[in-house]
mmCIF file of C-alpha atoms in Angstrom:
data_model
loop_
_atom_site.group_PDB
_atom_site.id
_atom_site.type_symbol
_atom_site.label_atom_id
_atom_site.label_comp_id
_atom_site.label_asym_id
_atom_site.label_seq_id
_atom_site.Cartn_x
_atom_site.Cartn_y
_atom_site.Cartn_z
ATOM 1 C CA MET A 25 -0.041 -0.046 -0.019
ATOM 2 C CA VAL A 26 0.958 3.489 -0.476
ATOM 3 C CA LEU A 27 0.562 6.265 2.087
ATOM 4 C CA LYS A 28 0.801 9.667 0.793
ATOM 5 C CA ALA A 29 0.015 13.589 1.634
ATOM 6 C CA ALA A 30 -3.315 14.801 0.590
ATOM 7 C CA ASP A 31 -4.448 17.863 -0.894
ATOM 8 C CA GLU A 32 -0.761 18.852 -1.893
ATOM 9 C CA ASN A 33 0.689 18.511 1.290
ATOM 10 C CA VAL A 34 4.255 17.275 2.151
ATOM 11 C CA LEU A 35 4.555 14.345 4.590
ATOM 12 C CA PRO A 36 6.786 15.348 7.685
ATOM 13 C CA LYS A 37 10.676 14.291 7.528
ATOM 14 C CA ASN A 38 10.164 12.595 11.014
ATOM 15 C CA PRO A 39 9.518 9.048 10.201
ATOM 16 C CA PHE A 40 8.678 8.047 13.864
ATOM 17 C CA ILE A 41 5.664 10.084 13.494
ATOM 18 C CA VAL A 42 4.396 7.883 10.435
ATOM 19 C CA GLY A 43 5.379 4.895 12.370
ATOM 20 C CA ARG A 44 3.142 6.020 15.408
ATOM 21 C CA SER A 45 0.246 6.707 13.308
ATOM 22 C CA ILE A 46 0.427 3.147 11.635
ATOM 23 C CA GLU A 47 1.030 1.117 14.712
ATOM 24 C CA LYS A 48 -2.392 2.080 16.241
ATOM 25 C CA TYR A 49 -3.527 -0.495 13.713
ATOM 26 C CA GLY A 50 -0.911 -3.169 14.367
ATOM 27 C CA LYS A 51 2.527 -3.788 13.326
ATOM 28 C CA ILE A 52 3.202 -4.058 9.555
ATOM 29 C CA GLU A 53 5.634 -6.645 7.607
ATOM 30 C CA GLY A 54 7.821 -3.712 6.354
ATOM 31 C CA ALA A 55 7.950 -0.342 4.876
ATOM 32 C CA PHE A 56 10.475 1.677 2.547
ATOM 33 C CA TYR A 57 10.273 5.254 1.356
ATOM 34 C CA GLU A 58 10.450 6.156 -2.495
ATOM 35 C CA LYS A 59 12.521 9.492 -3.055
ATOM 36 C CA GLY A 60 10.917 9.857 -6.745
ATOM 37 C CA GLN A 61 7.432 9.631 -5.649
ATOM 38 C CA GLY A 62 7.589 11.186 -2.178
ATOM 39 C CA TRP A 63 5.704 8.356 -0.413
ATOM 40 C CA TYR A 64 5.708 5.493 1.899
ATOM 41 C CA VAL A 65 5.360 2.070 0.758
ATOM 42 C CA LEU A 66 3.829 -0.498 3.401
ATOM 43 C CA LYS A 67 4.015 -4.116 3.424
ATOM 44 C CA ILE A 68 0.800 -5.565 4.776
ATOM 45 C CA ARG A 69 -0.312 -9.163 4.576
ATOM 46 C CA ASN A 70 -3.641 -9.118 6.776
ATOM 47 C CA LYS A 71 -6.850 -7.927 4.717
ATOM 48 C CA ASP A 72 -8.695 -6.452 7.815
ATOM 49 C CA GLN A 73 -5.680 -4.327 8.587
ATOM 50 C CA SER A 74 -5.369 -2.993 5.103
ATOM 51 C CA ARG A 75 -8.900 -2.176 5.481
ATOM 52 C CA GLU A 76 -8.710 -0.297 8.879
ATOM 53 C CA LEU A 77 -5.554 1.522 7.226
ATOM 54 C CA MET A 78 -7.408 2.754 4.359
ATOM 55 C CA LYS A 79 -9.850 4.757 6.787
ATOM 56 C CA LEU A 80 -6.997 6.770 8.182
ATOM 57 C CA THR A 81 -7.064 10.404 6.793
ATOM 58 C CA GLU A 82 -4.403 12.089 9.078
ATOM 59 C CA LEU A 83 -1.321 11.737 11.065
ATOM 60 C CA THR A 84 -0.592 12.158 14.765
ATOM 61 C CA ASP A 85 0.611 15.699 14.083
ATOM 62 C CA GLY A 86 -2.368 16.659 11.972
ATOM 63 C CA THR A 87 -0.960 16.115 8.434
ATOM 64 C CA PRO A 88 -3.784 15.154 6.093
ATOM 65 C CA ILE A 89 -2.712 11.694 4.094
ATOM 66 C CA LYS A 90 -4.566 9.178 2.481
ATOM 67 C CA ILE A 91 -3.760 5.291 2.013
ATOM 68 C CA GLU A 92 -4.456 3.325 -1.109
ATOM 69 C CA LEU A 93 -3.185 0.460 -2.919
ATOM 70 C CA HIS A 94 0.212 0.695 -4.871
ATOM 71 C CA PRO A 95 -0.332 0.795 -8.398
ATOM 72 C CA ARG A 96 2.483 -1.559 -9.612
ATOM 73 C CA LEU A 97 3.533 -3.973 -6.842
ATOM 74 C CA ASN A 98 -0.094 -5.432 -6.318
ATOM 75 C CA LYS A 99 0.148 -6.820 -10.001
ATOM 76 C CA ARG A 100 1.993 -9.641 -11.560
ATOM 77 C CA LYS A 101 2.416 -10.871 -15.121
ATOM 78 C CA PHE A 102 2.560 -14.443 -16.265
ATOM 79 C CA VAL A 103 2.562 -16.515 -19.521
ATOM 80 C CA VAL A 104 0.310 -19.119 -20.604
ATOM 81 C CA THR A 105 0.262 -21.067 -23.915
ATOM 82 C CA CYS A 106 -3.206 -22.497 -24.914
ATOM 83 C CA PRO A 107 -3.609 -23.497 -28.530
ATOM 84 C CA GLU A 108 -7.464 -23.881 -27.782
ATOM 85 C CA VAL A 109 -7.958 -20.143 -27.576
ATOM 86 C CA GLU A 110 -6.700 -19.506 -31.111
ATOM 87 C CA GLY A 111 -9.038 -16.791 -33.232
ATOM 88 C CA MET A 112 -10.352 -15.403 -29.815
ATOM 89 C CA GLU A 113 -9.973 -11.634 -29.323
ATOM 90 C CA GLU A 114 -8.322 -10.199 -26.234
ATOM 91 C CA LYS A 115 -11.500 -8.615 -24.765
ATOM 92 C CA GLU A 116 -13.542 -11.801 -25.090
ATOM 93 C CA LEU A 117 -10.537 -13.898 -23.123
ATOM 94 C CA LEU A 118 -10.540 -10.732 -20.445
ATOM 95 C CA THR A 119 -14.468 -11.250 -19.747
ATOM 96 C CA GLU A 120 -14.138 -14.855 -19.338
ATOM 97 C CA LEU A 121 -11.069 -14.765 -17.196
ATOM 98 C CA SER A 122 -12.082 -11.748 -15.112
ATOM 99 C CA PRO A 123 -13.405 -14.044 -12.269
ATOM 100 C CA GLN A 124 -10.068 -15.549 -11.833
ATOM 101 C CA LYS A 125 -8.792 -11.629 -11.081
ATOM 102 C CA ILE A 126 -7.424 -11.267 -14.504
ATOM 103 C CA ILE A 127 -7.167 -7.356 -15.485
ATOM 104 C CA ASP A 128 -5.610 -7.532 -18.711
ATOM 105 C CA VAL A 129 -4.762 -9.817 -21.564
ATOM 106 C CA ARG A 130 -2.406 -9.391 -24.289
ATOM 107 C CA ARG A 131 -1.471 -11.743 -27.016
ATOM 108 C CA ILE A 132 2.070 -12.308 -28.334
ATOM 109 C CA THR A 133 3.027 -11.754 -31.959
ATOM 110 C CA LYS A 134 5.491 -12.663 -34.357
ATOM 111 C CA LYS A 135 7.102 -11.478 -37.528
ATOM 112 C CA THR A 136 6.753 -13.596 -40.588
ATOM 113 C CA SER A 137 7.207 -13.339 -44.406
ATOM 114 C CA SER A 138 3.492 -12.644 -44.887
ATOM 115 C CA GLY A 139 3.358 -10.065 -42.091
ATOM 116 C CA ILE A 140 2.429 -9.799 -38.094
ATOM 117 C CA GLU A 141 0.650 -13.197 -37.073
ATOM 118 C CA ASP A 142 -0.799 -13.947 -33.927
ATOM 119 C CA THR A 143 0.237 -16.804 -31.347
ATOM 120 C CA ASN A 144 -1.287 -18.871 -28.877
ATOM 121 C CA THR A 145 0.761 -17.294 -26.161
ATOM 122 C CA LEU A 146 -0.921 -14.874 -23.738
ATOM 123 C CA ILE A 147 0.552 -12.491 -21.384
ATOM 124 C CA LEU A 148 -1.934 -12.104 -18.462
ATOM 125 C CA THR A 149 -2.109 -9.663 -15.689
ATOM 126 C CA ILE A 150 -3.441 -10.647 -12.051
ATOM 127 C CA SER A 151 -4.564 -8.353 -9.400
ATOM 128 C CA SER A 152 -2.464 -10.049 -6.828
ATOM 129 C CA THR A 153 0.976 -10.514 -5.568
ATOM 130 C CA ILE A 154 1.130 -14.221 -6.003
ATOM 131 C CA ILE A 155 1.140 -15.934 -9.245
ATOM 132 C CA PRO A 156 -1.189 -18.905 -9.546
ATOM 133 C CA GLU A 157 0.056 -22.210 -10.864
ATOM 134 C CA TYR A 158 -2.914 -23.016 -12.918
ATOM 135 C CA ILE A 159 -5.416 -21.123 -14.990
ATOM 136 C CA ASN A 160 -8.560 -22.246 -15.920
ATOM 137 C CA PHE A 161 -9.755 -21.617 -19.658
ATOM 138 C CA GLY A 162 -12.961 -23.572 -19.424
ATOM 139 C CA PRO A 163 -12.937 -27.148 -18.154
ATOM 140 C CA LEU A 164 -8.603 -26.859 -19.286
ATOM 141 C CA ARG A 165 -6.095 -26.319 -16.579
ATOM 142 C CA VAL A 166 -3.051 -24.391 -18.164
ATOM 143 C CA ARG A 167 0.413 -24.127 -16.304
ATOM 144 C CA THR A 168 1.643 -20.917 -15.872
ATOM 145 C CA ARG A 169 5.298 -19.293 -16.067
ATOM 146 C CA LEU A 170 6.887 -16.384 -15.251
ATOM 147 C CA TYR A 171 7.140 -13.110 -17.574
ATOM 148 C CA TYR A 172 10.302 -11.438 -17.716
ATOM 149 C CA PRO A 173 9.927 -7.902 -19.073
ATOM 150 C CA LEU A 174 12.676 -6.311 -21.532
ATOM 151 C CA PRO A 175 14.487 -3.159 -20.674
ATOM 152 C CA LEU A 176 12.732 0.195 -21.244
ATOM 153 C CA LEU A 177 14.365 2.185 -23.546
ATOM 154 C CA CYS A 178 13.434 5.277 -24.691
ATOM 155 C CA ARG A 179 13.178 5.805 -28.705
ATOM 156 C CA THR A 180 13.659 9.452 -28.454
ATOM 157 C CA CYS A 181 16.737 9.945 -26.222
ATOM 158 C CA LEU A 182 17.743 6.367 -26.416
ATOM 159 C CA LYS A 183 18.176 6.164 -22.556
ATOM 160 C CA TYR A 184 16.918 3.470 -20.205
ATOM 161 C CA GLY A 185 13.949 3.739 -17.671
ATOM 162 C CA HIS A 186 11.301 5.862 -19.075
ATOM 163 C CA PRO A 187 8.941 5.690 -22.080
ATOM 164 C CA LYS A 188 8.846 7.983 -25.032
ATOM 165 C CA SER A 189 5.639 9.636 -23.876
ATOM 166 C CA THR A 190 7.289 11.131 -21.094
ATOM 167 C CA CYS A 191 10.594 12.327 -22.484
ATOM 168 C CA THR A 192 11.550 15.947 -22.877
ATOM 169 C CA ALA A 193 14.930 15.671 -24.405
ATOM 170 C CA SER A 194 15.943 16.192 -27.972
ATOM 171 C CA LEU A 195 16.012 13.255 -30.541
ATOM 172 C CA ALA A 196 19.213 11.219 -30.752
ATOM 173 C CA CYS A 197 20.763 9.274 -33.642
ATOM 174 C CA ASN A 198 20.404 5.351 -33.494
ATOM 175 C CA ARG A 199 23.922 5.138 -34.698
ATOM 176 C CA CYS A 200 26.358 7.755 -33.146
ATOM 177 C CA SER A 201 23.881 8.946 -30.383
ATOM 178 C CA SER A 202 24.622 12.517 -31.111
ATOM 179 C CA PRO A 203 21.433 14.917 -30.739
ATOM 180 C CA ASN A 204 19.807 16.588 -33.409
ATOM 181 C CA HIS A 205 21.281 14.277 -36.089
ATOM 182 C CA ASP A 206 19.546 12.006 -38.883
ATOM 183 C CA SER A 207 20.163 8.602 -38.186
ATOM 184 C CA GLN A 208 19.566 7.533 -41.735
ATOM 185 C CA LYS A 209 22.365 9.560 -43.303
ATOM 186 C CA CYS A 210 24.645 8.932 -40.503
ATOM 187 C CA LYS A 211 28.007 7.486 -41.979
ATOM 188 C CA LYS A 212 29.957 7.710 -38.634
ATOM 189 C CA ASN A 213 31.471 4.868 -36.384
ATOM 190 C CA PRO A 214 28.734 3.204 -34.167
ATOM 191 C CA PHE A 215 28.878 4.819 -30.481
ATOM 192 C CA CYS A 216 26.868 4.088 -27.591
ATOM 193 C CA GLY A 217 25.967 6.636 -25.070
ATOM 194 C CA ASN A 218 24.712 4.821 -22.541
ATOM 195 C CA CYS A 219 28.169 2.939 -21.809
ATOM 196 C CA ASN A 220 30.418 5.572 -23.816
ATOM 197 C CA GLU A 221 31.954 2.634 -25.917
ATOM 198 C CA GLU A 222 32.153 2.341 -29.659
ATOM 199 C CA GLY A 223 31.720 -0.653 -31.613
ATOM 200 C CA HIS A 224 27.923 -0.986 -31.006
ATOM 201 C CA SER A 225 24.839 1.314 -31.369
ATOM 202 C CA PRO A 226 22.783 2.620 -28.249
ATOM 203 C CA THR A 227 20.282 -0.125 -29.131
ATOM 204 C CA SER A 228 22.444 -2.802 -29.510
ATOM 205 C CA ARG A 229 21.675 -6.179 -27.143
ATOM 206 C CA THR A 230 25.402 -6.133 -26.713
ATOM 207 C CA CYS A 231 25.531 -3.269 -24.527
ATOM 208 C CA PRO A 232 26.676 -3.916 -20.889
ATOM 209 C CA ILE A 233 23.840 -1.377 -19.775
ATOM 210 C CA TRP A 234 21.226 -3.749 -21.386
ATOM 211 C CA THR A 235 22.634 -6.937 -19.975
ATOM 212 C CA ALA A 236 22.633 -5.000 -16.399
ATOM 213 C CA GLU A 237 18.941 -3.967 -16.921
ATOM 214 C CA THR A 238 18.023 -7.327 -17.885
ATOM 215 C CA ALA A 239 19.566 -8.789 -14.956
ATOM 216 C CA ALA A 240 17.735 -6.333 -12.641
ATOM 217 C CA LEU A 241 14.482 -6.800 -14.319
ATOM 218 C CA LYS A 242 14.773 -10.490 -13.830
ATOM 219 C CA LEU A 243 15.750 -10.116 -10.270
ATOM 220 C CA SER A 244 12.829 -7.970 -9.474
ATOM 221 C CA THR A 245 10.278 -10.466 -10.935
ATOM 222 C CA ASP A 246 11.735 -13.383 -9.220
ATOM 223 C CA LYS A 247 11.456 -11.485 -5.685
ATOM 224 C CA ASN A 248 8.670 -9.336 -6.361
ATOM 225 C CA ILE A 249 10.406 -5.986 -5.755
ATOM 226 C CA SER A 250 10.589 -2.609 -7.575
ATOM 227 C CA PRO A 251 13.640 -2.629 -10.014
ATOM 228 C CA ALA A 252 15.219 0.158 -7.981
ATOM 229 C CA GLU A 253 15.831 -2.298 -5.415
ATOM 230 C CA ALA A 254 17.132 -4.954 -7.425
ATOM 231 C CA ARG A 255 19.729 -2.801 -9.313
ATOM 232 C CA LYS A 256 20.820 -1.734 -5.436
ATOM 233 C CA ILE A 257 21.115 -5.462 -4.563
ATOM 234 C CA LEU A 258 23.053 -5.967 -7.873
ATOM 235 C CA GLN A 259 25.504 -2.849 -7.244
ATOM 236 C CA GLN A 260 26.081 -4.319 -3.661
ATOM 237 C CA THR A 261 27.025 -7.775 -4.762
ATOM 238 C CA ASN A 262 29.175 -6.729 -7.781
ATOM 239 C CA ASN A 263 30.816 -3.774 -6.408
ATOM 240 C CA ASN A 264 34.424 -4.948 -5.122
ATOM 241 C CA ASN A 265 34.951 -1.276 -3.456
ATOM 242 C CA THR A 266 35.202 -2.496 0.193
ATOM 243 C CA TYR A 267 36.743 -0.886 3.012
ATOM 244 C CA ALA A 268 39.507 -3.113 2.776
ATOM 245 C CA ASN A 269 40.148 -2.465 -1.129
ATOM 246 C CA ILE A 270 39.814 1.286 -0.480
ATOM 247 C CA LEU A 271 42.630 1.004 2.343
ATOM 248 C CA LYS A 272 44.859 -0.968 0.053
ATOM 249 C CA SER A 273 44.473 1.781 -2.715
ATOM 250 C CA ILE A 274 45.304 4.484 -0.450
ATOM 251 C CA GLN A 275 47.892 3.118 2.025
ATOM 252 C CA PRO A 276 49.736 0.059 -0.169
ATOM 253 C CA ARG A 277 50.916 -2.454 1.695
ATOM 254 C CA GLN A 278 54.728 -2.339 2.724
ATOM 255 C CA GLU A 279 56.084 -5.698 1.412
ATOM 256 C CA THR A 280 58.974 -7.242 3.487
ATOM 257 C CA LYS A 281 62.046 -7.737 1.239
ATOM 258 C CA LYS A 282 62.945 -11.231 1.244
ATOM 259 C CA PRO A 283 66.869 -11.974 1.653
ATOM 260 C CA GLU A 284 68.616 -12.257 -1.522
ATOM 261 C CA LYS A 285 69.708 -15.716 -2.229
ATOM 262 C CA LEU A 286 73.481 -16.371 -2.265
ATOM 263 C CA ILE A 287 74.415 -17.581 -5.765
ATOM 264 C CA PRO A 288 77.634 -19.670 -5.361
ATOM 265 C CA ASN A 289 80.538 -19.014 -7.696
ATOM 266 C CA PRO A 290 80.746 -21.097 -10.717
ATOM 267 C CA THR A 291 83.477 -24.187 -10.209
ATOM 268 C CA PRO A 292 86.763 -23.154 -12.237
ATOM 269 C CA GLU A 293 87.840 -26.017 -14.491
ATOM 270 C CA ARG A 294 90.361 -28.347 -13.162
ATOM 271 C CA THR A 295 93.659 -27.843 -14.519
ATOM 272 C CA PRO A 296 97.111 -29.503 -13.586
ATOM 273 C CA THR A 297 97.900 -26.365 -11.347
ATOM 274 C CA ASN A 298 94.359 -26.501 -9.425
ATOM 275 C CA GLN A 299 95.034 -30.121 -8.559
ATOM 276 C CA LYS A 300 98.299 -29.411 -7.244
ATOM 277 C CA GLU A 301 96.967 -26.376 -5.054
ATOM 278 C CA GLN A 302 94.270 -28.791 -3.643
ATOM 279 C CA GLN A 303 96.811 -31.400 -2.655
ATOM 280 C CA GLN A 304 98.957 -28.836 -0.929
ATOM 281 C CA GLN A 305 95.942 -27.459 1.096
ATOM 282 C CA GLN A 306 94.933 -30.979 2.196
ATOM 283 C CA GLN A 307 98.375 -31.410 3.408
ATOM 284 C CA GLN A 308 98.173 -28.349 5.596
ATOM 285 C CA GLN A 309 94.907 -29.112 7.238
ATOM 286 C CA PRO A 310 95.081 -30.355 10.499
ATOM 287 C CA PRO A 311 94.709 -34.228 11.157
ATOM 288 C CA HIS A 312 91.119 -34.117 12.809
ATOM 289 C CA GLN A 313 89.704 -31.824 9.795
ATOM 290 C CA LYS A 314 91.367 -34.171 7.377
ATOM 291 C CA ARG A 315 89.247 -37.212 6.252
ATOM 292 C CA SER A 316 90.503 -39.130 3.366
ATOM 293 C CA THR A 317 88.462 -41.686 1.770
ATOM 294 C CA PRO A 318 90.240 -45.068 2.358
ATOM 295 C CA ALA A 319 91.368 -46.750 -0.599
ATOM 296 C CA VAL A 320 89.592 -49.799 -1.975
ATOM 297 C CA ARG A 321 91.557 -52.800 -1.756
ATOM 298 C CA THR A 322 91.113 -55.499 -4.329
ATOM 299 C CA ASN A 323 91.061 -59.112 -2.755
ATOM 300 C CA THR A 324 93.309 -61.071 -4.472
ATOM 301 C CA ALA A 325 93.450 -63.794 -1.879
ATOM 302 C CA SER A 326 91.470 -67.220 -2.131
ATOM 303 C CA PRO A 327 88.303 -67.071 -0.732
ATOM 304 C CA PRO A 328 88.196 -68.497 3.058
ATOM 305 C CA GLN A 329 87.055 -72.024 3.382
ATOM 306 C CA LYS A 330 83.232 -72.755 4.699
ATOM 307 C CA ARG A 331 82.978 -74.562 7.948
ATOM 308 C CA LEU A 332 80.493 -76.514 9.424
ATOM 309 C CA ILE A 333 80.206 -77.127 13.133
ATOM 310 C CA THR A 334 77.796 -80.012 14.532
ATOM 311 C CA LYS A 335 77.415 -81.847 17.658
ATOM 312 C CA THR A 336 77.754 -85.361 18.479
ATOM 313 C CA SER A 337 75.708 -87.664 20.393
ATOM 314 C CA SER A 338 78.481 -87.325 23.210
ATOM 315 C CA GLY A 339 78.024 -83.591 23.378
ATOM 316 C CA GLU A 340 81.083 -82.791 21.741
ATOM 317 C CA SER A 341 81.437 -79.989 19.037
ATOM 318 C CA SER A 342 83.180 -81.633 15.756
ATOM 319 C CA ASP A 343 84.498 -78.784 12.937
ATOM 320 C CA MET A 344 84.403 -80.127 9.918
ATOM 321 C CA ALA A 345 85.399 -78.063 6.642
ATOM 322 C CA ILE A 346 83.753 -78.230 3.276
ATOM 323 C CA ASP A 347 85.678 -77.223 0.405
ATOM 324 C CA LYS A 348 84.238 -76.378 -3.174
ATOM 325 C CA ASP A 349 86.913 -79.359 -4.488
ATOM 326 C CA GLU A 350 85.233 -81.982 -2.437
ATOM 327 C CA PRO A 351 82.237 -83.666 -3.866
ATOM 328 C CA ARG A 352 78.659 -82.554 -2.403
ATOM 329 C CA VAL A 353 77.738 -86.178 -1.837
ATOM 330 C CA ASN A 354 79.784 -87.041 1.061
ATOM 331 C CA ALA A 355 79.005 -83.669 2.901
ATOM 332 C CA ASN A 356 75.231 -84.576 2.627
ATOM 333 C CA ASP A 357 75.681 -87.967 3.820
ATOM 334 C CA ASN A 358 77.620 -86.772 7.314
ATOM 335 C CA LEU A 359 75.132 -84.057 7.605
ATOM 336 C CA LYS A 360 72.048 -86.923 7.597
ATOM 337 C CA THR A 361 74.091 -89.217 10.023
ATOM 338 C CA LEU A 362 74.652 -86.210 12.538
ATOM 339 C CA SER A 363 71.270 -85.276 12.311
ATOM 340 C CA ARG A 364 70.045 -88.526 13.218
ATOM 341 C CA ALA A 365 72.124 -88.718 16.361
ATOM 342 C CA VAL A 366 70.974 -85.424 17.742
ATOM 343 C CA ILE A 367 67.555 -86.156 17.287
ATOM 344 C CA SER A 368 67.951 -89.706 19.251
ATOM 345 C CA SER A 369 70.301 -88.084 21.965
ATOM 346 C CA ASN A 370 67.285 -85.610 22.358
ATOM 347 C CA SER A 371 64.165 -87.784 22.045
ATOM 348 C CA SER A 372 64.472 -89.090 25.826
ATOM 349 C CA LYS A 373 64.015 -85.463 27.359
ATOM 350 C CA PRO A 374 60.899 -83.965 26.236
ATOM 351 C CA PRO A 375 60.800 -80.568 26.401
ATOM 352 C CA GLN A 376 59.736 -78.615 29.419
ATOM 353 C CA LEU A 377 56.838 -75.897 28.748
ATOM 354 C CA PRO A 378 56.734 -72.872 30.811
ATOM 355 C CA SER A 379 54.202 -72.794 33.582
ATOM 356 C CA PRO A 380 50.925 -70.875 32.811
ATOM 357 C CA PRO A 381 50.600 -67.570 34.706
ATOM 358 C CA SER A 382 48.593 -67.886 37.745
ATOM 359 C CA ASN A 383 44.795 -67.091 37.549
ATOM 360 C CA PRO A 384 43.328 -65.275 40.329
ATOM 361 C CA PHE A 385 40.051 -65.878 39.811
ATOM 362 C CA GLN A 386 40.796 -70.031 39.745
ATOM 363 C CA PRO A 387 40.196 -71.719 43.260
ATOM 364 C CA PRO A 388 43.024 -73.259 44.830
ATOM 365 C CA LEU A 389 43.654 -77.075 44.584
ATOM 366 C CA SER A 390 42.751 -77.762 48.256
ATOM 367 C CA ILE A 391 39.251 -76.774 47.651
ATOM 368 C CA LYS A 392 37.171 -80.128 46.762
ATOM 369 C CA LYS A 393 34.541 -79.737 43.964
ATOM 370 C CA TYR A 394 30.840 -79.883 44.757
ATOM 371 C CA ASP A 395 29.151 -82.990 44.648
ATOM 372 C CA PRO A 396 25.356 -82.705 44.468
ATOM 373 C CA ARG A 397 24.884 -86.358 45.811
ATOM 374 C CA LEU A 398 26.244 -85.105 49.126
ATOM 375 C CA ARG A 399 23.753 -82.322 49.600
ATOM 376 C CA LYS A 400 21.538 -82.201 52.523
ATOM 377 C CA THR A 401 17.771 -82.463 52.225
ATOM 378 C CA CYS A 402 15.620 -79.933 54.188
ATOM 379 C CA ASN A 403 12.841 -81.456 56.364
ATOM 380 C CA LYS A 404 9.285 -81.213 55.200
#
């Protein structure tokens, strides 16, 4: 709803006076002030509260006012497609759909080779803030979808936001945006006066202003807010001039200098004179700092013989050498006989296993087990 001054008066600049006048009829959901119109927009969800507010004629300070429905925000547009209404006029459709709060019907047209033709898609305007899911065309139920309007471009000054009927500026060129210029005879390079960039005309849809206006209208349709509020939301989300970024631009951060890396000098090529100097420096060094790599000695001696130590039945150990030249059969026979002797000597003494750990929950061995046969019978 809209709260505005009556009889060419001006509303007080104190918003608390307006608030005390409205709160007599209960709290409202929200409100904001439109500077361009000079009125307060009130968001109300209760029908009884809206009827009582429409009876309010003055504020607490005596300023005459009037409260009425908002001319734009209480209407929603949506699109439906119904092939069965082909050939019907818009006035006939409006009279049939008026019981469903439809206040306007407009049919979408398209250009063809033969001329302009009507389509079966309709743009309907409903007197409500909520778009219904279905609209009844007699016995038919047709699903609805949102309608996204195109940006409003004035054909006189080629600026966005107002129609041609309310424009007071001079006629601008459709090619170079210069005023009082014939666009049909213009041979200049295309220039857009909205974004101040060359390469496209002011009516081109590649203009960044066109894309920004389209995004604002889509957001206002989705959230059911005014285009001005949608533009503010998009500016806040896309604006990177935060307080931190401004401080960075004013006071640039003093970066600490990293220590320079020491680049080692390139190693000189080894020459006979350099090798002699290195040998002399190594001789002059003290013995605790000098570490010379031990020379690798080649083993020219014969490999050591493998020796096998075994135990006999008497317990004495016998040492037996196995040479590579000796046959392996004799060594295997001796091993078999010795292993049999060791097994026979150890077979008489079984290995003693370690005693298990004591269990504290196990009763001692002195306690006898309970015998149920020895229990006493009770006297009956």
